[in-house]
XYZ file of C-alpha atoms in Angstrom:
689
model
C -22.749 70.727 41.068
C -24.194 67.855 39.091
C -21.808 67.998 36.184
C -23.373 67.113 32.875
C -26.496 65.689 34.548
C -29.711 67.715 33.847
C -33.387 66.983 33.583
C -32.917 66.754 29.819
C -30.787 63.659 30.404
C -33.968 61.656 30.972
C -35.262 60.509 27.521
C -38.879 61.815 27.940
C -39.326 61.947 24.191
C -38.933 58.169 23.665
C -42.182 56.418 24.756
C -40.731 52.905 24.472
C -37.890 53.727 26.885
C -40.150 55.612 29.276
C -42.506 52.644 29.357
C -39.597 50.418 30.162
C -38.449 52.816 32.866
C -41.992 52.960 34.331
C -42.148 49.202 34.432
C -38.704 49.044 36.145
C -39.898 51.529 38.746
C -43.168 49.713 39.357
C -41.373 46.383 39.696
C -38.876 47.811 42.093
C -41.660 49.382 44.119
C -43.487 46.078 44.328
C -40.380 44.288 45.518
C -39.597 46.968 48.127
C -43.242 47.103 49.251
C -43.511 43.307 49.590
C -40.246 43.139 51.490
C -41.474 45.880 53.850
C -44.901 44.325 54.282
C -43.534 40.958 55.265
C -40.864 42.433 57.441
C -37.995 40.877 55.601
C -35.382 43.624 55.597
C -33.645 42.432 58.707
C -33.570 38.879 57.493
C -32.230 39.930 54.032
C -29.573 42.140 55.624
C -28.366 39.563 58.114
C -28.659 36.346 56.031
C -27.973 37.523 52.473
C -26.795 41.080 51.831
C -23.938 40.886 54.350
C -23.265 37.194 53.985
C -19.845 35.798 53.023
C -21.109 32.239 52.664
C -20.105 31.022 49.263
C -23.452 29.258 48.660
C -25.525 32.368 49.271
C -23.169 34.501 47.191
C -23.588 31.945 44.380
C -27.357 32.198 44.636
C -27.240 36.090 44.449
C -25.026 35.851 41.335
C -27.639 33.635 39.665
C -30.426 36.040 40.641
C -28.538 38.814 38.937
C -28.015 36.677 35.867
C -31.728 35.849 35.586
C -32.730 39.553 35.847
C -30.345 40.435 33.053
C -31.429 37.378 31.031
C -34.954 38.810 30.976
C -33.629 42.314 30.148
C -31.355 41.028 27.372
C -34.062 38.736 25.927
C -36.495 41.714 25.736
C -33.837 43.597 23.770
C -33.442 40.642 21.469
C -37.231 40.474 20.851
C -37.275 44.156 20.036
C -34.454 43.740 17.523
C -36.083 40.772 15.828
C -39.418 42.639 15.608
C -37.639 45.747 14.162
C -35.887 43.777 11.426
C -38.988 41.694 10.667
C -41.053 44.829 10.127
C -38.429 47.068 8.484
C -38.693 45.663 4.991
C -38.567 47.705 1.777
C -40.495 50.923 2.060
C -40.857 50.585 5.886
C -38.563 51.991 8.559
C -39.870 49.765 11.385
C -40.752 51.166 14.780
C -37.299 51.898 16.261
C -35.066 54.912 15.439
C -31.464 53.969 14.395
C -29.859 55.227 17.665
C -32.211 53.169 19.817
C -31.564 50.082 17.662
C -27.854 50.639 18.102
C -28.283 50.864 21.869
C -30.209 47.634 21.816
C -27.536 45.536 19.972
C -24.800 47.132 22.086
C -26.588 46.497 25.277
C -27.815 43.039 24.393
C -24.243 41.770 23.667
C -22.822 43.350 26.765
C -25.584 42.082 28.994
C -25.729 38.566 27.721
C -21.910 38.030 28.051
C -20.980 40.137 31.065
C -24.171 40.060 33.121
C -25.794 36.764 32.229
C -23.215 34.140 31.230
C -20.479 35.351 33.584
C -22.608 35.734 36.821
C -24.569 32.497 36.092
C -21.371 30.478 35.765
C -19.591 32.183 38.652
C -22.707 31.638 40.706
C -22.700 27.898 39.932
C -18.969 27.730 40.667
C -19.615 29.366 44.035
C -22.420 26.930 44.874
C -20.710 23.696 43.768
C -16.813 23.969 43.704
C -16.110 24.431 47.425
C -18.492 21.525 48.166
C -16.930 19.317 45.395
C -13.416 19.757 46.845
C -14.502 19.219 50.460
C -13.869 22.748 51.603
C -15.709 24.798 54.256
C -15.670 27.986 52.186
C -13.495 29.794 49.623
C -9.977 30.935 50.440
C -11.033 34.571 50.742
C -14.671 34.846 51.749
C -14.650 38.733 52.098
C -13.044 39.045 48.642
C -15.865 36.853 47.335
C -18.382 39.378 48.771
C -16.605 42.280 47.132
C -16.572 40.511 43.787
C -20.324 39.976 44.000
C -21.211 43.547 44.878
C -18.870 45.014 42.265
C -20.707 42.914 39.658
C -24.032 44.163 41.012
C -22.726 47.738 40.911
C -21.771 47.420 37.288
C -25.129 45.825 36.400
C -26.965 48.715 38.057
C -24.944 51.124 35.945
C -26.399 49.348 32.849
C -29.865 49.621 34.234
C -29.425 53.330 35.111
C -28.476 54.028 31.495
C -31.989 53.141 30.543
C -33.469 55.929 32.555
C -30.693 58.566 32.695
C -28.796 59.289 29.490
C -28.345 56.374 27.117
C -26.247 53.233 26.719
C -23.362 52.857 24.190
C -24.166 52.669 20.446
C -20.689 51.336 19.623
C -21.490 47.675 19.866
C -20.512 45.310 22.704
C -16.870 45.494 21.550
C -16.683 49.250 21.592
C -14.363 49.608 18.587
C -12.369 52.780 18.302
C -12.537 55.349 16.786
C -16.398 55.147 17.018
C -16.161 54.792 20.842
C -13.873 57.867 20.969
C -15.010 61.266 22.288
C -15.040 62.890 18.830
C -17.396 60.328 17.275
C -19.449 59.513 20.391
C -19.470 62.517 22.821
C -22.513 61.454 24.777
C -22.534 59.355 27.978
C -23.392 56.035 26.288
C -19.817 54.810 25.845
C -18.932 56.026 29.412
C -21.692 53.807 30.840
C -20.298 50.938 28.827
C -16.723 51.618 29.989
C -17.479 51.806 33.646
C -19.903 48.791 33.631
C -17.226 46.730 31.904
C -14.450 48.053 34.088
C -16.095 47.562 37.474
C -17.468 44.111 36.590
C -14.070 43.151 35.155
C -12.263 44.044 38.427
C -14.837 41.975 40.321
C -14.315 39.018 37.960
C -10.542 39.240 38.254
C -10.826 39.093 42.055
C -13.079 36.019 41.685
C -10.534 34.337 39.462
C -7.784 34.934 42.044
C -10.053 33.749 44.819
C -11.002 30.415 43.210
C -7.534 29.786 41.865
C -6.183 29.861 45.404
C -9.234 28.005 46.780
C -8.833 25.023 44.409
C -5.072 24.850 45.044
C -5.141 25.223 48.814
C -8.535 24.165 50.138
C -8.919 20.611 48.656
C -9.789 17.786 51.011
C -7.110 15.290 52.121
C -6.513 12.792 49.334
C -8.042 14.906 46.571
C -5.121 14.934 44.131
C -5.300 16.829 40.893
C -6.486 13.655 39.040
C -9.287 13.120 41.579
C -10.760 16.567 41.057
C -14.331 16.562 39.706
C -14.295 17.668 36.120
C -16.458 20.724 36.850
C -13.776 21.887 39.374
C -11.108 21.275 36.769
C -12.864 23.445 34.204
C -13.407 26.087 36.917
C -9.693 26.040 37.727
C -8.641 26.497 34.126
C -11.156 29.188 33.741
C -9.701 31.107 36.754
C -6.310 31.003 34.955
C -7.922 32.446 31.813
C -9.561 35.179 33.946
C -6.303 36.122 35.646
C -4.371 36.294 32.348
C -7.063 37.835 30.044
C -8.941 40.400 32.099
C -5.969 42.665 32.715
C -5.847 43.309 28.993
C -9.454 44.477 29.037
C -8.701 46.631 32.125
C -5.771 48.348 30.373
C -7.682 48.853 27.097
C -10.603 50.386 28.924
C -8.265 52.503 31.032
C -6.577 53.899 27.975
C -9.898 54.629 26.297
C -11.037 56.385 29.494
C -7.950 58.606 29.260
C -8.731 59.339 25.651
C -12.301 60.426 26.559
C -11.635 62.222 29.810
C -8.075 63.570 29.601
C -7.911 64.371 25.835
C -5.229 61.764 25.235
C -4.920 60.087 21.899
C -3.896 56.465 22.362
C -6.402 55.369 19.754
C -6.694 58.482 17.591
C -4.932 57.898 14.276
C -4.499 61.515 13.252
C -2.886 62.400 16.613
C -0.261 59.599 16.597
C -2.446 56.911 18.165
C -3.455 53.535 16.770
C -7.064 52.424 16.805
C -6.022 48.799 16.112
C -4.234 48.746 19.404
C -7.556 48.909 21.246
C -9.065 46.271 19.019
C -6.123 43.889 19.517
C -6.238 44.392 23.307
C -9.990 43.854 23.325
C -9.840 40.585 21.429
C -6.782 39.354 23.431
C -9.364 39.398 26.262
C -12.424 38.788 24.121
C -11.572 35.466 22.602
C -10.388 33.848 25.843
C -13.606 35.243 27.237
C -15.531 33.044 24.903
C -13.873 30.050 26.529
C -14.238 31.528 30.008
C -17.944 31.196 29.520
C -17.783 27.835 27.682
C -15.380 25.725 29.720
C -17.384 25.753 33.016
C -20.420 24.805 30.949
C -18.477 21.936 29.549
C -17.753 20.852 33.081
C -21.411 21.018 33.933
C -22.246 18.732 30.958
C -19.590 16.304 32.112
C -21.009 16.069 35.648
C -24.557 15.709 34.333
C -23.619 13.028 31.752
C -21.771 10.866 34.330
C -24.561 11.252 36.899
C -27.493 10.443 34.580
C -25.703 7.710 32.690
C -24.854 5.996 35.990
C -21.176 5.451 35.061
C -17.786 7.052 35.328
C -17.067 9.764 32.754
C -15.321 8.200 29.775
C -11.788 9.471 29.240
C -11.493 11.571 32.369
C -7.828 12.337 31.787
C -8.307 13.300 28.149
C -11.106 15.617 29.270
C -8.642 17.345 31.615
C -5.928 17.591 29.000
C -8.471 18.802 26.352
C -9.596 21.559 28.740
C -6.023 22.666 29.245
C -5.232 22.665 25.489
C -8.385 24.717 24.715
C -7.252 27.316 27.292
C -3.788 27.524 25.780
C -5.055 27.766 22.211
C -7.604 30.387 23.152
C -4.851 32.926 23.407
C -3.547 32.196 19.895
C -6.690 32.824 17.758
C -7.691 36.440 18.389
C -6.384 37.679 14.968
C -9.038 35.714 13.155
C -11.285 38.651 13.940
C -9.097 40.686 11.570
C -8.999 38.474 8.494
C -10.559 41.207 6.395
C -8.124 44.008 7.326
C -5.419 43.211 4.815
C -2.764 41.811 7.111
C -1.307 39.390 4.538
C -1.724 35.673 3.720
C 1.015 34.433 6.011
C -0.534 35.923 9.145
C -3.990 34.858 8.067
C -2.808 31.285 7.494
C -1.207 31.053 10.905
C -4.228 32.208 12.795
C -6.617 30.304 10.538
C -4.760 27.068 11.347
C -4.817 27.905 15.090
C -8.536 28.578 14.945
C -9.117 25.129 13.358
C -6.850 23.323 15.826
C -8.942 24.482 18.758
C -11.750 22.397 17.333
C -9.799 19.188 18.000
C -9.880 19.196 21.850
C -13.457 20.383 21.730
C -14.271 17.408 19.517
C -12.455 15.117 21.979
C -14.920 16.280 24.670
C -17.971 15.632 22.467
C -16.809 12.056 21.717
C -16.125 11.489 25.463
C -19.648 12.578 26.388
C -21.109 10.266 23.662
C -18.861 7.394 24.826
C -20.154 7.904 28.362
C -23.706 7.597 27.162
C -22.877 4.450 25.197
C -24.206 1.447 27.168
C -24.995 3.785 30.108
C -28.311 3.495 31.993
C -29.418 6.933 30.839
C -32.012 8.736 32.945
C -33.608 11.409 30.824
C -33.957 14.001 33.522
C -34.053 17.695 32.535
C -30.318 18.297 32.917
C -29.546 15.384 30.678
C -31.993 16.659 28.047
C -30.223 20.077 28.051
C -27.000 18.164 27.576
C -28.158 16.163 24.611
C -29.597 19.279 23.010
C -26.276 20.969 23.510
C -24.288 18.247 21.799
C -26.511 18.362 18.714
C -26.770 22.123 18.318
C -23.210 22.991 19.439
C -21.777 20.663 16.794
C -23.483 22.700 14.086
C -22.067 25.933 15.562
C -18.616 24.307 15.790
C -18.673 23.316 12.120
C -19.643 26.848 11.102
C -16.747 28.128 13.205
C -14.333 25.903 11.275
C -15.704 27.484 8.087
C -15.084 30.966 9.517
C -11.482 29.950 10.357
C -10.781 29.787 6.641
C -9.702 33.327 5.770
C -11.233 33.221 2.262
C -14.681 32.218 3.534
C -14.436 34.695 6.392
C -13.695 37.488 3.974
C -16.961 36.778 2.271
C -19.250 36.441 5.287
C -17.449 38.641 7.850
C -19.778 41.143 9.542
C -22.758 39.358 8.037
C -25.690 37.581 9.654
C -23.724 34.351 9.141
C -21.416 35.508 11.940
C -24.404 36.329 14.182
C -25.734 32.845 13.575
C -22.430 31.161 14.314
C -21.818 33.202 17.580
C -25.269 32.406 18.937
C -24.953 28.820 17.652
C -21.924 28.411 19.923
C -22.974 30.426 23.001
C -26.625 29.584 23.339
C -26.238 25.732 23.330
C -22.680 25.910 24.799
C -23.209 28.390 27.583
C -27.006 28.991 28.093
C -27.908 25.326 27.858
C -25.028 24.570 30.194
C -26.090 27.020 32.895
C -29.663 25.813 32.636
C -28.475 22.246 33.093
C -26.428 23.260 36.058
C -29.264 25.322 37.515
C -31.612 22.308 37.383
C -28.907 19.909 38.622
C -27.689 21.884 41.682
C -30.925 23.660 42.550
C -31.980 21.032 45.159
C -28.500 21.279 46.720
C -28.859 25.031 47.116
C -32.539 25.179 48.226
C -33.531 21.695 49.472
C -36.137 20.870 46.844
C -36.051 19.870 43.178
C -37.408 21.804 40.249
C -40.551 20.625 38.522
C -39.567 18.252 35.667
C -42.700 18.879 33.465
C -42.151 22.539 33.130
C -38.402 21.979 32.840
C -38.985 19.894 29.731
C -41.319 22.548 28.270
C -38.636 25.167 28.855
C -36.044 23.093 27.017
C -38.222 22.464 23.965
C -39.084 26.203 23.850
C -35.370 27.145 23.856
C -34.229 24.310 21.524
C -36.970 24.688 18.843
C -36.944 28.402 19.140
C -33.156 28.552 18.718
C -33.312 26.539 15.510
C -36.122 28.655 14.058
C -34.513 31.961 15.186
C -30.903 31.443 14.097
C -30.765 28.948 11.234
C -32.318 31.572 8.813
C -29.466 33.942 9.693
C -26.965 31.566 8.136
C -28.859 31.805 4.891
C -29.226 35.578 5.176
C -25.471 35.857 5.678
C -24.765 33.847 2.603
C -27.268 36.125 0.761
C -25.122 39.057 1.792
C -27.070 40.701 4.591
C -24.867 42.695 6.920
C -25.451 42.452 10.640
C -26.735 45.342 12.751
C -29.052 46.674 9.992
C -31.901 48.768 11.329
C -33.676 48.699 7.937
C -32.943 47.221 4.486
C -34.095 47.460 0.843
C -33.730 43.864 -0.316
C -37.233 42.220 -0.270
C -35.685 38.665 -0.339
C -34.360 39.112 3.181
C -37.768 39.875 4.935
C -39.342 36.386 4.884
C -36.329 34.843 6.628
C -36.286 37.698 9.172
C -39.927 37.094 9.972
C -39.124 33.401 10.500
C -36.333 34.465 12.903
C -38.764 36.680 14.828
C -41.154 33.730 15.166
C -38.224 31.739 16.614
C -37.677 34.482 19.190
C -41.300 34.134 20.204
C -40.890 30.346 20.581
C -37.939 31.025 22.879
C -40.186 33.341 24.841
C -42.414 30.299 25.511
C -39.281 28.652 26.919
C -38.515 31.673 29.177
C -42.097 31.788 30.471
C -41.911 28.054 31.125
C -38.811 28.550 33.256
C -40.543 31.255 35.338
C -43.574 29.011 35.710
C -41.308 26.075 36.654
C -39.797 28.076 39.536
C -43.191 29.234 40.785
C -44.650 25.774 40.579
C -41.620 24.189 42.279
C -41.915 26.682 45.195
C -45.584 25.900 45.499
C -44.888 22.112 45.497
C -41.676 22.289 47.517
C -42.835 19.753 50.053
C -43.521 17.189 47.379
C -40.231 18.026 45.632
C -38.219 18.077 48.890
C -34.665 16.555 48.847
C -34.515 14.850 52.231
C -31.335 12.894 51.522
C -28.974 15.470 50.027
C -28.473 13.135 47.080
C -31.551 13.284 44.829
C -29.843 12.122 41.637
C -27.482 9.385 42.982
C -24.509 11.733 42.667
C -20.874 10.885 42.350
C -19.103 13.888 43.856
C -18.715 15.278 47.383
C -21.382 17.985 47.191
C -24.032 15.266 47.318
C -22.598 13.799 50.565
C -24.005 16.632 52.697
C -27.503 17.819 53.377
C -29.653 20.001 51.026
C -29.189 22.828 51.597
C -25.785 22.339 53.258
C -25.127 23.864 56.701
C -23.003 26.944 56.812
C -19.887 24.878 57.584
C -20.642 22.400 54.606
C -19.008 19.319 56.264
C -19.111 18.382 59.995
C -15.836 16.540 59.339
C -13.687 17.233 56.265
C -13.881 14.071 54.136
C -10.938 12.020 53.094
C -10.833 11.228 49.424
C -9.634 7.825 48.201
C -10.627 7.852 44.514
C -12.055 9.746 41.578
C -15.823 10.258 42.026
C -15.263 10.382 45.757
C -18.821 10.058 46.978
C -19.610 7.201 44.586
C -16.545 5.505 45.929
C -17.682 6.053 49.506
C -21.092 4.529 48.698
C -19.546 1.552 47.017
C -17.359 0.950 50.142
C -20.322 1.408 52.491
C -18.952 4.361 54.398
C -20.857 7.241 52.738
C -23.267 7.654 55.649
C -21.063 6.602 58.573
C -21.461 8.947 61.521
C -18.359 10.627 62.931
C -17.082 9.428 66.278
C -16.995 12.928 67.590
C -17.559 16.542 66.514
C -15.359 19.569 67.017
C -15.811 23.321 67.124
C -15.744 24.882 63.675
C -14.427 28.373 62.853
C -16.261 30.242 60.113
C -15.968 33.690 58.625
C -18.289 36.330 60.088
C -20.777 38.221 57.907
C -19.833 41.840 57.063
C -21.560 44.765 55.422
C -18.225 45.937 53.972
C -18.704 44.241 50.600
C -22.159 45.788 50.194
C -20.871 49.256 51.075
C -18.035 48.939 48.577
C -20.526 47.869 45.929
C -22.792 50.846 46.547
C -19.801 53.178 46.549
C -18.510 51.673 43.286
C -21.937 52.323 41.629
C -21.821 55.928 42.837
C -18.219 56.302 41.729
C -19.023 55.006 38.216
C -22.214 57.096 37.907
C -20.421 60.268 39.102
C -17.524 59.688 36.658
C -20.005 59.199 33.768
C -21.693 62.554 34.535
C -18.521 64.466 35.558
C -19.774 64.997 39.133
C -16.206 65.275 40.550
C -17.028 65.975 44.182
C -19.153 62.826 44.227
C -16.340 60.814 42.578
C -14.133 61.946 45.483
C -16.698 61.016 48.119
C -17.302 57.617 46.633
C -13.629 56.861 46.305
C -13.089 57.929 49.919
C -15.990 55.724 51.077
C -14.360 52.679 49.433
C -10.935 53.488 50.850
C -12.336 53.978 54.365
C -14.324 50.778 54.168
C -11.344 48.716 53.054
C -9.158 50.225 55.844
C -11.903 49.614 58.466
C -12.245 45.985 57.339
C -8.469 45.562 57.328
C -8.264 46.822 60.933
C -11.095 44.663 62.120
C -9.764 41.492 63.788
C -13.161 40.178 64.742
C -13.760 38.389 61.363
C -14.575 34.859 62.509
C -16.928 33.100 64.856
C -17.040 29.571 66.299
C -19.774 27.079 65.872
C -19.752 24.858 69.053
C -19.344 21.147 68.634
C -22.701 20.660 70.403
C -24.496 22.774 67.756
C -22.719 20.846 65.024
C -23.912 17.558 66.578
C -27.535 18.804 66.803
C -27.448 19.808 63.093
C -26.002 16.488 62.052
C -28.396 14.526 64.217
C -31.316 16.286 62.462
C -29.747 15.374 59.138
C -29.464 11.722 59.924
C -33.093 11.687 61.181
C -34.129 13.077 57.739
C -32.106 10.409 56.041
C -33.872 7.720 58.039
C -37.326 9.097 57.303
C -36.501 9.421 53.614
C -35.333 5.810 53.430
C -38.556 4.704 55.157
C -40.668 6.506 52.667
C -38.843 5.453 49.539
C -37.235 2.105 48.665
C -33.949 3.473 47.394
C -32.461 0.015 47.071
C -34.043 -0.500 43.657
C -32.067 2.478 42.254
C -28.799 1.490 43.903
C -28.140 5.087 44.807
C -27.315 4.171 48.387
C -24.606 1.699 47.561
C -23.806 -0.982 49.975
C -24.967 1.032 52.950
C -28.467 -0.435 52.441
C -29.501 -3.245 54.829
C -31.089 -6.323 53.417
C -34.720 -6.195 52.144
C -35.775 -8.503 54.980
C -35.008 -6.035 57.725
C -38.153 -4.529 59.132
C -38.631 -0.745 58.528
C -38.510 0.270 62.171
C -35.253 -1.649 62.578
C -33.879 -0.107 59.379
C -34.647 3.421 60.805
C -32.940 2.548 64.048
C -29.849 1.432 62.341
C -29.577 4.603 60.334
C -30.239 6.886 63.210
C -27.658 5.075 65.352
């Protein structure tokens, strides 16, 4: 009845895993208990779990990313501790299989369940507001995408307690991920987590591709799009083109494992390199899928905190497009060591070097924007400066790896681990942290504490240097990656230094948790009463913080790049509409949540060969989709009177904020400010009217 699932599937004999499972259960119980005690289940169900509001969906994506950031970072700490302690004559504290689970799970979680949800969350929060839209093109599809991602993440979490996760690395290379070499359920957990999340991400790509094309405000031409929206748009194209390759590769591997087919079995007529090629046809564009939106964040942050227009806007757009095109031409540099011949190596080596040119253009444009700018060293700007310095080092090491001869010497060594993290931690993690700090007041109505934000930055930046720079040296010394133990005594001192670096990063992580708690405690002091706490340049700052469900009472008309800055300069940024109209908005629905739960059950049942449960879950998803498709009551109307009340309250907050703070000194209100000589009561009366 329960397939391969038995009581022996729970790893009782591993105290480390059982401690983690116990901690997970206790944490879940505390959350459920607190929610029940404060009577929040109804509120959560109505306002969040069934919501199709893009802003709330974005926040839920980011919550998922933070949970997996903590889980993935704990795995990293355990790996660093193992390698620091497993010197000559010592085996460390982890068995080889558990160590293999850690590096496989760490890579999968940090790419698929941290970087992707964080960036998609920020895209959800910011992009519809930046283009002057009321919501995404397909709000229900957005909900499905979210809950499919949650379902996939919960499969990864379930693998900790029932069975095990894959030991085949985050890339799942065949034949090691085949049924003959890996008959347990670990690879199956990996397959279904990747497959379900990949389908959700593909739906997100289609959704935002259509949204950015069809939902832009009047006057927002392609060359007036905010640069973050541009990078999100190019990313959606990469998603739509790249993710089907992963879906097919995983589908064929599933048939190999479940139906005794041999697409990737060499001695049965298959070709294991076919899987590896399809994986990297997805995998290398995936690197840019998680980098390009971060580049857009750095661009928005730089322009805002330098108080000037982004230098070379058009070249930034063209560079983004060129990076996307070249990202599909470099996947073979992962195979420089397989003996494919000098001609092929040279072609893909040159392509790998060329992709550094548009990336360099972006770095020079950010630096030129800072030149003679009135730089405000707020936390998002500090993350950006740290990114430029550290990412440049990673980029130079990438150019080295693009040389086939050098790659042949350091391939699969710790040098590669250092390079990969040197690109993705500053390039993606610093980017999402900058965006998190930058757009947090827009999502929640209050800013994050600056002091703890700076401490978090220094913890991450210093810890990164200490943790990963020694790995470059270890790679040049010949240390292979993924080693659970080693016999060379010269490696251990550098591995101990790397472990110390991970502990410094831990300080940064703790600082971020503290920052959030302190900010919630001090939310009244940190409140954003204006909707524009940074003197922003794009449309998301023209509405209240947090925005109403309809985003804009009247869809704005765009006349220039940096639309909100232009409106402030022309003195019309805070003009009140002459009249308000009824607004139609999508209605909340539990269908996305139900599909997500059924997808989790479907994947779990497939992993454990519980075929009747597979059928039940598939039927539940089908019935839910049909029910939703037949439901015509999918929208509701916000009356004009309610819109007016909401906007009146917003303008009263603006008036109070301007009474409390003399914003004329910063110039962030543009020409809408009355002269200094006007008395404060009269100033308030003018704003309210």
